[in-house]
Tab-separated table of C-alpha atoms in Angstrom:
chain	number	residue	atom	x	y	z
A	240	UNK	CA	-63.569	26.127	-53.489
A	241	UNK	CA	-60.119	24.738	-54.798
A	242	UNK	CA	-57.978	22.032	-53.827
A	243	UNK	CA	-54.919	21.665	-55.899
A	244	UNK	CA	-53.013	18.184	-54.952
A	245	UNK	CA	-49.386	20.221	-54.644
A	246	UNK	CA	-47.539	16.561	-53.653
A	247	UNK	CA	-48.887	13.202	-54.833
A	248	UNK	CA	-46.159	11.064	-53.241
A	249	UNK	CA	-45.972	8.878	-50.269
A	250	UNK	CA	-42.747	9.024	-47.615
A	251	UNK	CA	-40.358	7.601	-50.451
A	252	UNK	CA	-41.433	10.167	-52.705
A	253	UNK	CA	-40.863	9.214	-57.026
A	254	UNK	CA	-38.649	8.493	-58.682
A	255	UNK	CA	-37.311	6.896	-55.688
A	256	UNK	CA	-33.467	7.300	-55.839
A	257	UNK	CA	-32.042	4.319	-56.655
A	258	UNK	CA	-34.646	2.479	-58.450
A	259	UNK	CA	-34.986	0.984	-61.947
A	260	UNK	CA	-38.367	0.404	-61.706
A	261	UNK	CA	-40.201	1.132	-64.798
A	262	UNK	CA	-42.145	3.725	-63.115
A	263	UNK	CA	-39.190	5.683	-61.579
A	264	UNK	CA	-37.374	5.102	-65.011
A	265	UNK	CA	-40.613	6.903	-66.077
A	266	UNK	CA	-40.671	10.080	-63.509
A	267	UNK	CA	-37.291	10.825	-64.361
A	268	UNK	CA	-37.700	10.637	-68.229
A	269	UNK	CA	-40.532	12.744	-67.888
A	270	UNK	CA	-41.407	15.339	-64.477
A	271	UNK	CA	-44.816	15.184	-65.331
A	272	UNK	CA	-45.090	11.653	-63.538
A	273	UNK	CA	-42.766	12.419	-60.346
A	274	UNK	CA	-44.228	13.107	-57.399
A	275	UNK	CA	-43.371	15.071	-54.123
A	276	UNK	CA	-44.246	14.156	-50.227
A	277	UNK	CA	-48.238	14.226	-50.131
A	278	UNK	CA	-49.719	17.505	-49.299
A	279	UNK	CA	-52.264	20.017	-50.952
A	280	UNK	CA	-53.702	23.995	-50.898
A	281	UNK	CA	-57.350	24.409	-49.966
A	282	UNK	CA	-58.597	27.843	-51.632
A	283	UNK	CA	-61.732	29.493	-51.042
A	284	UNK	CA	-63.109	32.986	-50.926
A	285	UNK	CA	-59.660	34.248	-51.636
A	286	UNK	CA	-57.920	32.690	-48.201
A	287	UNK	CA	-55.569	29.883	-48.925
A	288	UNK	CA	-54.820	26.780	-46.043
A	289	UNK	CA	-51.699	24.305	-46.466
A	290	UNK	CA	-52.891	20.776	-46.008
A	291	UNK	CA	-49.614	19.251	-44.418
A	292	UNK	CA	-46.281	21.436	-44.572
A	293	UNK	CA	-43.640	19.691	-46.911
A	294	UNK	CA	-43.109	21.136	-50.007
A	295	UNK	CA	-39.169	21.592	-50.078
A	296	UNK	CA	-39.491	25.417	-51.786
A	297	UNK	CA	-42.684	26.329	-49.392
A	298	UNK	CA	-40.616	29.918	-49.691
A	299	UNK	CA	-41.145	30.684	-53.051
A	300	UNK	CA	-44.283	28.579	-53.578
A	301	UNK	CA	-46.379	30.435	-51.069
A	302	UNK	CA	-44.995	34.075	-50.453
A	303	UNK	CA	-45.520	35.809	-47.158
A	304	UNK	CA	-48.918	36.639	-46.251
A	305	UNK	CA	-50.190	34.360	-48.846
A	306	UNK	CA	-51.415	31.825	-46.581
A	307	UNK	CA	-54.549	32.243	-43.826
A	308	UNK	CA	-53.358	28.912	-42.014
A	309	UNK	CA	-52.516	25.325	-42.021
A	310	UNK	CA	-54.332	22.053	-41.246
A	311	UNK	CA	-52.006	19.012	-40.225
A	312	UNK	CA	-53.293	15.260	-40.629
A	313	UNK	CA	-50.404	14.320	-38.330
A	314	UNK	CA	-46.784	14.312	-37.332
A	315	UNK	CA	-44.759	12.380	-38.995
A	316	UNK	CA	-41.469	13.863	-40.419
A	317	UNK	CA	-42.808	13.458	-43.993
A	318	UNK	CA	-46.024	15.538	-43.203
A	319	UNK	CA	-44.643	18.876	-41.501
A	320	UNK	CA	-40.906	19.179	-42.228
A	321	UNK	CA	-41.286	22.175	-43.558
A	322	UNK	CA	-42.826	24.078	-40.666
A	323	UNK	CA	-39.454	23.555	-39.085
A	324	UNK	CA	-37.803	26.353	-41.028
A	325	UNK	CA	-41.147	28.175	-41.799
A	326	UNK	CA	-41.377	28.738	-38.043
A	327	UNK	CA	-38.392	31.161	-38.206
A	328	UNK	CA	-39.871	33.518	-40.914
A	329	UNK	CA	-40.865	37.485	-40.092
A	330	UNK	CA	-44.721	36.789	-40.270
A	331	UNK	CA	-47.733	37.245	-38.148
A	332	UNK	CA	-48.558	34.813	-35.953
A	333	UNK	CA	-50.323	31.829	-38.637
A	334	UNK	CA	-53.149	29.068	-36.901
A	335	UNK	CA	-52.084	25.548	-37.310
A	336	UNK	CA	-55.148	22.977	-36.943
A	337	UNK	CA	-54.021	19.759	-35.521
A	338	UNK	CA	-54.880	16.263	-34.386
A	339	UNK	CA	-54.460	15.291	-30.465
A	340	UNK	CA	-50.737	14.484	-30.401
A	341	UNK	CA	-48.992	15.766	-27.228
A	342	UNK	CA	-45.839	14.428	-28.674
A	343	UNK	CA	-45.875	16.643	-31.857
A	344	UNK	CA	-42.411	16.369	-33.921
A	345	UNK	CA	-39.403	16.609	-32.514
A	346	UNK	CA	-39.229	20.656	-30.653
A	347	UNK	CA	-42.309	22.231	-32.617
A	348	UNK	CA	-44.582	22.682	-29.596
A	349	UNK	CA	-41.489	24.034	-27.287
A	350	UNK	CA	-40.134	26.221	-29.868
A	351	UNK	CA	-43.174	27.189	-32.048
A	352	UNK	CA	-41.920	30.489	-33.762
A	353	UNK	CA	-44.862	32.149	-35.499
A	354	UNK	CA	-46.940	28.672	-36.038
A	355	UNK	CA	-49.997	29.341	-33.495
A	356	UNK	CA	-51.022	25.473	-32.561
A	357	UNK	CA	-54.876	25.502	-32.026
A	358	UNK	CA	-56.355	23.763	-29.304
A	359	UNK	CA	-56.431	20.138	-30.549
A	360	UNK	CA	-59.358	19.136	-33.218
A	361	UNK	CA	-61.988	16.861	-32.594
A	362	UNK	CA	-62.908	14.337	-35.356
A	363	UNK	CA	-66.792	15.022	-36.608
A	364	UNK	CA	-66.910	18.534	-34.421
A	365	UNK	CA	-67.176	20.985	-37.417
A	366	UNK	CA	-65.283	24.162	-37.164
A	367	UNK	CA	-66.511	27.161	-39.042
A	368	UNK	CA	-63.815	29.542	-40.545
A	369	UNK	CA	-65.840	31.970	-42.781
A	370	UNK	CA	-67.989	30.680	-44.814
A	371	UNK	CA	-65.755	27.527	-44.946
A	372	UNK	CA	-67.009	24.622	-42.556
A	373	UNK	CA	-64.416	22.049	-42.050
A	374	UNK	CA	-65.154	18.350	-40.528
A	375	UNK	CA	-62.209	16.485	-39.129
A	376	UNK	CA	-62.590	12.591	-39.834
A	377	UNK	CA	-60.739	10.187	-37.779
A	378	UNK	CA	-58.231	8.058	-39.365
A	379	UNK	CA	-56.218	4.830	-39.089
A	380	UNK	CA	-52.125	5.342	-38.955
A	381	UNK	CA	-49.540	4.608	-36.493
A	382	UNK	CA	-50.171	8.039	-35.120
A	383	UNK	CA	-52.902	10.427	-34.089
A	384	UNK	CA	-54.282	11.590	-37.612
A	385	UNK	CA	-57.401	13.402	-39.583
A	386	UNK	CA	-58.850	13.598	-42.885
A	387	UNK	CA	-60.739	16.715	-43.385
A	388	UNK	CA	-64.168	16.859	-44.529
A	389	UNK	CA	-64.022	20.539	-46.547
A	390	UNK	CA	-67.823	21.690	-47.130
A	391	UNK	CA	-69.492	25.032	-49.107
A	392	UNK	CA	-72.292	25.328	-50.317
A	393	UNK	CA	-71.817	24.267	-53.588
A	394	UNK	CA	-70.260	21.217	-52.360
A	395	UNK	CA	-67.385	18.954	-50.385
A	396	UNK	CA	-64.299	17.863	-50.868
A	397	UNK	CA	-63.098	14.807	-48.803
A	398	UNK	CA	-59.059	14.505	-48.050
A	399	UNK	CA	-58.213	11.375	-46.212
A	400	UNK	CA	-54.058	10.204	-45.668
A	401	UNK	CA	-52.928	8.774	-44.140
A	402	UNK	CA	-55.048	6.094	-43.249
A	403	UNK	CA	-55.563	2.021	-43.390
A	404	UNK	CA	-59.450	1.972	-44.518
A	405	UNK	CA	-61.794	4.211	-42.829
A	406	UNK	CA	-62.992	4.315	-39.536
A	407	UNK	CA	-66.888	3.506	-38.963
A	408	UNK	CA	-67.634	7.045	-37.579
A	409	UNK	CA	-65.458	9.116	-40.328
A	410	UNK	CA	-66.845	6.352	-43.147
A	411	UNK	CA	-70.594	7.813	-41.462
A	412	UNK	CA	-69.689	11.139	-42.229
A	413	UNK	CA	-69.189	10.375	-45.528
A	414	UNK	CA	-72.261	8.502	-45.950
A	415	UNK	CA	-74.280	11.480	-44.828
A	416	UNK	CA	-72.487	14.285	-46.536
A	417	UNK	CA	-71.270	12.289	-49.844
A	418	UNK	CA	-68.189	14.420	-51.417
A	419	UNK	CA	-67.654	15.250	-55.038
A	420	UNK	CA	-64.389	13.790	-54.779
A	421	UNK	CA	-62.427	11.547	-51.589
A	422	UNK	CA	-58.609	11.869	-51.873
A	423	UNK	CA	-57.610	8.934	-50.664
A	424	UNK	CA	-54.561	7.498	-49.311
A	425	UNK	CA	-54.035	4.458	-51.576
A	426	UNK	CA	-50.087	4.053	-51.131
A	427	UNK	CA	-49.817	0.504	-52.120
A	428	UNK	CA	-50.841	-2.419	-55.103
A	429	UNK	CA	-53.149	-4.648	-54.801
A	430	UNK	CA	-50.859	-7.427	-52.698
A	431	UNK	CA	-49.455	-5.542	-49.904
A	432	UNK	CA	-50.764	-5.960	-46.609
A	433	UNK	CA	-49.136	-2.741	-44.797
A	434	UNK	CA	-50.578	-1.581	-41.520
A	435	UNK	CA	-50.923	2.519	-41.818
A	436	UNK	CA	-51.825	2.635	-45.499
A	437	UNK	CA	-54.075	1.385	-48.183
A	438	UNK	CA	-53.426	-0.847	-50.550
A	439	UNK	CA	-55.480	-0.238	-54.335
A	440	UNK	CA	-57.708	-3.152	-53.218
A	441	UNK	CA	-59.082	-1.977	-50.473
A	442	UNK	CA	-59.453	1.451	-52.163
A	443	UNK	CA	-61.623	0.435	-54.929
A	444	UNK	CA	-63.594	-1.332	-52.388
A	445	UNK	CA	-64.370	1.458	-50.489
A	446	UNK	CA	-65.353	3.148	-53.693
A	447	UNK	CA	-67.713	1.045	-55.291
A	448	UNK	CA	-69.236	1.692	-51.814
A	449	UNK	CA	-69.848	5.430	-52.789
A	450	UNK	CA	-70.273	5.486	-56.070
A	451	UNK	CA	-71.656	8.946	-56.770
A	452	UNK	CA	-68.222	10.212	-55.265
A	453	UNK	CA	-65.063	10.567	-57.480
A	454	UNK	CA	-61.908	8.803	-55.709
A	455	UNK	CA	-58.531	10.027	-56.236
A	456	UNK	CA	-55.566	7.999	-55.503
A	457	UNK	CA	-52.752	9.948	-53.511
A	458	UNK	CA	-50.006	9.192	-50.830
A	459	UNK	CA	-48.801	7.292	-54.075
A	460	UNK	CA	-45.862	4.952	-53.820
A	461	UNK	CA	-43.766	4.043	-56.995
A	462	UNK	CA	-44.737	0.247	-56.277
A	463	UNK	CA	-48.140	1.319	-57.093
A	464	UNK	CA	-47.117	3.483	-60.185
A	465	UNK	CA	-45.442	0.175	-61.050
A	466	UNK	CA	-48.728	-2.101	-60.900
A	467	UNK	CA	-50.776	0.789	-62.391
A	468	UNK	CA	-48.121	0.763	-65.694
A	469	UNK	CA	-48.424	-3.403	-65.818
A	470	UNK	CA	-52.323	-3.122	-65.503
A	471	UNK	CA	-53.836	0.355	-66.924
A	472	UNK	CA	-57.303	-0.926	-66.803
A	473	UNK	CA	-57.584	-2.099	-63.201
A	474	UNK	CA	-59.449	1.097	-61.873
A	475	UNK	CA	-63.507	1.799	-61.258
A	476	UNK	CA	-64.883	4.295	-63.596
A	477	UNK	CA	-65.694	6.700	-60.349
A	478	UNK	CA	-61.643	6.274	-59.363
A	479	UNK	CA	-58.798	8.098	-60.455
A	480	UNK	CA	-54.957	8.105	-59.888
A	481	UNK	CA	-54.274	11.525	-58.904
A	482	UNK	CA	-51.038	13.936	-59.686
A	483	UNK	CA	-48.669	16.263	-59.084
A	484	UNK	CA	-50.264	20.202	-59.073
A	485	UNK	CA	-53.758	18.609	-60.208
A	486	UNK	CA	-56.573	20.824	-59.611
A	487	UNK	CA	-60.244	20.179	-58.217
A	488	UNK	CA	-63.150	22.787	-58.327
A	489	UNK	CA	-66.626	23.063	-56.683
C-alpha cells in the first residue's frame, strides 16, 4: 500500500497570493515548498482511490480509467471542487465514499454525472474493498467529516483532516490498531485557537500520546510554514511536516 500526499495545503493554499511572508517568499523562490489544496492517492494491489477531489489538473494527473474510486472527508468547496467538472467526463460510472451530509456541495447530489455517491459511511464500520479494509474515523469540523483508517496486512495508514483534535471513539481506533504513520490536520502554529483545525500544539500532544506512530503534518497553512522557518527544532522526533507529492509505503 501507497499513499502519496498529492496536496499539502490548507483552504489558502501557499504561497498565498499576496503575502510577503517569509514562507510564501520561500514557495515562490523555490516550488518545492508550495503547496496545493490538501488531498492524496491511496494505491494498493494496482487500484488507485482519490482522497478528496481538488487537484486543479485532475485531467492529466489521473487519466481515464486510472482511478477505482474516491473517498471524501467532507464538503467543503476546497475538498471536492474538482468533481464538479470531473462529473461531466465519458467514464463508467466511479463510487464516491462519503460522510452523512444531505446537503453535499452546491448541485452534486441532483446532478451527479458519472460520480456514483455510496450510501453514506459510518465512522468505525469497516468496509472491505478487496483485500483493502478501510475504517472511517469520526472527526471534528464545521461539517460532517471522516478520517480514514486504511489497513493491509502489512500495516495502516491513518489520514485525518480536517479535524480540531480527535474524537474519543476515532482516537480508540487508533489506540487499538496503532498506524505506521497519522496524517494529521495540523493547519495552524502553536498560538491559534481556531475551531475546525489543529493548531501544532495540540498536534504534538496527540503524538507524544502514540509514540510508536509517525505523525505527518498536512492541511498546512503558510502561518505555520512561517513558525516552522522561525523555530526548526520545535517538532517530536516521531512528527514530521509533510509535502507536496511525498510518498508513504507499507
Amino acid at each position: 500500500m501507497k499513499l502519496t500526499l498529492v496536496g499539502t495545503g490548507n483552504v489558502q493554499a501557499s504561497p498565498l497570493y499576496g503575502c510577503e511572508c517569509l514562507a510564501c517568499q520561500r514557495a515562490r523562490k523555490y516550488p518545492s515548498y508550495a503547496r496545493k489544496l490538501c488531498s492524496a492517492l491511496l494505491e494498493s494491489e494496482g487500484k488507485q482511490w482519490l482522497i478528496d477531489a481538488n487537484h486543479p489538473l485532475w485531467a492529466s494527473r489521473f487519466p481515464a480509467h486510472s482511478l477505482s474510486g474516491i473517498f471524501l472527508t467532507h464538503y467543503h468547496m476546497d475538498h471536492v471542487q474538482a468533481l464538479f467538472n470531473m462529473r461531466w467526463a465519458i467514464h463508467p460510472r466511479l463510487p464516491v465514499y462519503q460522510p452523512d451530509d444531505p446537503k453535499g456541495c452546491d448541485d452534486l447530489f441532483k446532478h451527479p454525472g458519472i460520480l456514483d455517491f455510496q450510501p453514506p459511511l459510518k465512522a468505525n464500520q469497516a468496509i472491505h474493498l478487496d483485500h483493502l479494509r478501510v475504517i472511517p474515523l469520526a472527526l471534528n469540523h464545521s461539517k460532517p467529516c471522516l478520517g480514514y483508517l486504511f489497513c493491509v496486512p502489512q500495516g495502516r495508514i491513518a489520514y485525518l483532516t480536517d479535524t480540531k483534535g480527535i474524537p474519543d471513539s476515532s482516537w480508540q481506533q487508533l489506540l487499538r490498531q496503532p498506524p505506521k504513520y497519522v496524517v494529521i490536520d495540523c493547519s495552524n502554529p502553536p498560538s491559534s485557537k481556531a475551531k475546525n483545525h489543529n493548531n501544532l500544539s495540540e498536534v504534538l500532544e496527540l503524538a507524544h500520546a502514540l509514540p510508536d506512530s509517525h505523525w505527518l503534518l498536512t492541511h498546512i497553512g503558510h502561518e505555520l510554514d512561517d513558525y516552522l522557518l522561525e523555530h526548526p527544532d520545535c517538532l517530536s522526533p516521531n512528527v514530521s511536516v509533510a509535502h507536496d507529492e511525498q510518498c508513504l509505503s507499507l
